[in-house]
Amino acid sequence: MSFPSWSIEEATRVLSPLKNVQGPVLIALQAVQERFGYVHEDAVGLIAETFNVSRADVHGVLTYYHDLRTAPAPARCIQICVAEACQAVGSRELVAAVEKKLGKKIDETHADVEIKAAYCFGNCALSPAAMVDGELVGRATVEKVTA
Amino acid sequence: MSTIIYIPNDSAAISIGADQVAALVAQEAVKRSLDVTIVRNGTRGALWLETLVEVVTPQGRIAYGPVQPEDVSSLFDADFLHGGAHPLALGVTDQIAWFAGQDRVTYKRVGLIDPLSLKEYESHGGLVGLRKAITQSGSDIVAEVTASGLRGRGGAGFPAGIKWKTVLDAQADQKYVCCNADEGDSGTFADRILIEADPFTLIEGMAIAAVAVGATQGFVYLRSEYPTAIRRLRDAIAIAEGAGVLGTSVLGSKHAFNLEVRVGAGSYVCGEETAMLESLEGKRGVIRSKPPLPAIAGLFGKPTIINNVLTLASVPAVIADGAAAYAARGTGRSLGTQVFQLAGNIARGGIIETAFGVTLETLVNTFGGGTLSGKPLRAIQIGGPLGAYFNSSQLGVSMDYESLAAAGGMLGHGGVVLFDDSVDLAQQAKFAMEFCALESCGKCTPCRLGSTRGAETIEKIISGVDVPANKLLLLDLCEVMTDGSLCAMGGLTPLPVKSAMNNFPEDFTGGAKK
Ligand SMILES: Cc1cc2nc3c(=O)[nH]c(=O)nc-3n(C[C@H](O)[C@H](O)[C@H](O)COP(=O)(O)O)c2cc1C
Ligand code: SF4
Ligand code: FES
């Protein structure tokens, strides 16, 4: 997936429709991430200013949620469900095999491809489940998720 | 006349090829000059049969499945448009034992219709409840919900009517209805499927709740892991607004109700209702101490109904058909139906809606067909990551709130996850502790630190270090977590751990299994 590079002007445009939202901080961070693939450090001050909250509050929200990232998004993201129903049909082995094939460890940050642990995609009757660049994969195999 | 073919647009079905199947069916029909109309319905819940293709014939809907893209041309060769014989032919869908054995109430329309057709929704009994509700007083609606015995399906099982009464009685300039669609429990997907397959039922249930207590604004907190459900619910809300089901005058009544979807950000603990409120307010998803109850001071400090998707989606049927019809199902204080989810290492996984009181044995074997691997069933986790592990000698347990509690477990959100004999319960117990450490909101020490200690201690047991002493230490840690945690994250993590130790003692003797 490719995203435009960070720009404060574009970020300001992304935030402007959110002016009247009640409780805007998380939504603002999500909107920035959706646009740029991650939350640039300058977004914290911008959001604080735009919505009249403290930088500490914005930073607190940014660091709390697993979804929010402060490093640019990788070109490719392979999320593998490591929760119980997927464990029951070999997600531990799947993770190990994908790590081996790509030569990367789960939950490391990379520019080209990242393998990330996920905790349930609601596809637990067709486990193991994975999500590759936003597309859900059922009965996941190394071939399917690295294709 | 055009033949109607149903092919699901559920994300799980798509994850194994439903879109390709649909595209190929359309292509083949053109190639063969056949007049077909493809309707993308929700899944009927038999995920083991996906992609389930149904053809409308004079005999009813005839099913073929599981259809792979490469089967499509042979289906046409077999004249499936007239119900022709084929190795994947399953007969009339409703007569397949797996469906015929169910009692679909909350899931009445799921998989039968195009999820975004309000017209089909109404022709299948939709909006009857809401139309009735707008003619009733708030207290009459609440009394009906109370009489139905409907309890919260998100995990805690609190009676819905009692919660609603508190919100009804609270005086405030603004009230809210919030739907908890965080569905963080592994092994569960009933909220997702309902939203993807029949979103108007959730909208109708929330509108009834709003009309009952005088709320004008609703929020659905939907997890980010469910992108298809997010899109579909937003589309359905727009359609409902356009049709006057939502908006300043609900179905022409004096009630206003608007609805907004807010997306989660990958935090399990945000499924706990007060953490969800914090997150809806845009803050860190840290648990609030109770009191005050959210029903008194909830979202933005206002009286708020918080219910799970399935709880709210059961309400239209309760109002339309009456409390007595709902309460006639079930057993003891577990009335109505439960939408169970069969998952993990299972041959026939998917949605089983039946009255409470079905045995685990019936779910696992009669419906589920045992393990997918064909190896012996060894463990069943019921109720998500905070639920207990049962062993295969405990299949007689009745699936209702009280019986599961008496057996040392809990129903949770109704997920049933099977494991074959390759499972190592010490590893599963360790995962439960690690998950708690990962997801803890950090407010209480036993949850935040005890879970990390717990995982380390189990690792020692697995490696055979001081096993008896470490087992005692682990039990101590569990007790501290149970007693010293503010919410069920820390409070119930000991449930999978201790049940694993009790029901599978042989996995906690030190020395790695196998
Ligand atoms: C850690 C934790 C996670 C929870 N996750 C969910 C969830 O994902 N969905 C849900 O409906 N309830 C969840 N609950 C239960 C909610 O706190 C609450 O009881 C429920 O939303 C109330 O709705 P109900 O009465 O209709 O079940 C969770 C509770 C805890 C302690
Ligand atoms: S038990 Fe855990 S998740 Fe719950 S309030 Fe305490 S620290 Fe937070
Ligand atoms: S547990 Fe893996 S998709 Fe649900």
XYZ file of C-alpha atoms in Angstrom, chain A residues 21-27 30 57 59-61 63-68 82-89 92 118-127 131 134-139 144, chain B residues 11-12 15 47 176 186-189 192 223-226 262-266 269-270 279 281-285 300 342-345 349 381 385 389 417-419 428 431 435 438-439 441:
90
model
C -16.852 15.990 16.483
C -17.425 15.315 20.163
C -14.375 13.580 21.636
C -12.207 14.043 18.525
C -8.679 12.920 19.504
C -8.790 9.230 18.573
C -10.783 9.915 15.410
C -7.101 7.539 12.929
C -3.410 13.934 25.958
C 0.396 11.562 22.911
C -1.289 9.409 25.559
C -3.930 8.254 23.079
C 0.733 5.390 22.483
C -2.222 3.518 23.981
C -3.749 1.898 20.904
C -2.108 -1.036 19.100
C -3.424 0.138 15.708
C -1.717 3.503 15.771
C -2.371 -15.581 16.781
C -5.441 -15.974 19.003
C -6.843 -19.237 20.296
C -9.085 -20.469 17.466
C -6.249 -19.933 15.016
C -3.726 -21.526 17.375
C -5.962 -24.608 17.295
C -5.223 -25.074 13.609
C 2.013 -20.722 15.655
C -3.355 -9.845 15.290
C -5.924 -11.028 17.771
C -8.938 -12.348 15.886
C -10.465 -11.237 12.613
C -13.773 -12.952 13.312
C -12.850 -15.642 10.808
C -12.378 -18.325 13.420
C -14.384 -21.044 11.661
C -12.025 -20.781 8.692
C -8.814 -20.499 10.673
C -5.096 -10.082 6.670
C -6.467 -5.173 4.348
C -7.742 -8.307 2.557
C -8.955 -11.086 4.817
C -7.523 -14.533 4.096
C -9.179 -17.713 5.375
C -7.494 -21.115 5.784
C -1.487 -17.599 0.390
C -16.027 -11.335 4.581
C -15.289 -14.908 5.719
C -11.712 -14.821 2.388
C -18.912 -21.361 7.129
C -27.335 7.731 24.477
C -11.217 -14.929 19.908
C -13.439 -17.654 18.529
C -16.412 -15.335 18.148
C -17.876 -13.774 15.027
C -19.635 -9.453 12.680
C -13.537 -2.903 15.891
C -11.050 -1.967 13.191
C -10.402 -5.644 12.427
C -13.832 -5.732 10.719
C -16.989 4.795 15.577
C -14.073 2.522 14.867
C -11.891 0.904 17.514
C -8.114 0.916 17.373
C -6.998 -2.588 18.231
C -9.903 -4.100 26.795
C -11.906 -1.419 24.967
C -12.531 5.278 23.689
C -14.857 9.920 23.865
C -11.557 9.749 22.007
C -9.405 8.987 25.044
C -7.152 6.146 26.184
C -9.292 3.075 26.749
C -20.012 12.224 28.019
C -18.213 -23.070 16.567
C -14.589 -22.353 15.830
C -11.009 -23.509 15.835
C -10.209 -27.100 14.969
C -17.731 -24.496 11.993
C -12.445 -23.286 25.297
C -9.817 -15.695 25.981
C -10.832 -24.872 29.011
C -13.233 -23.311 20.261
C -12.083 -26.886 19.682
C -8.537 -28.212 20.007
C -2.547 -22.154 26.310
C -0.891 -17.424 26.295
C -2.605 -11.767 26.402
C -0.519 -7.219 26.442
C -4.043 -5.909 26.814
C -5.202 -1.119 30.661
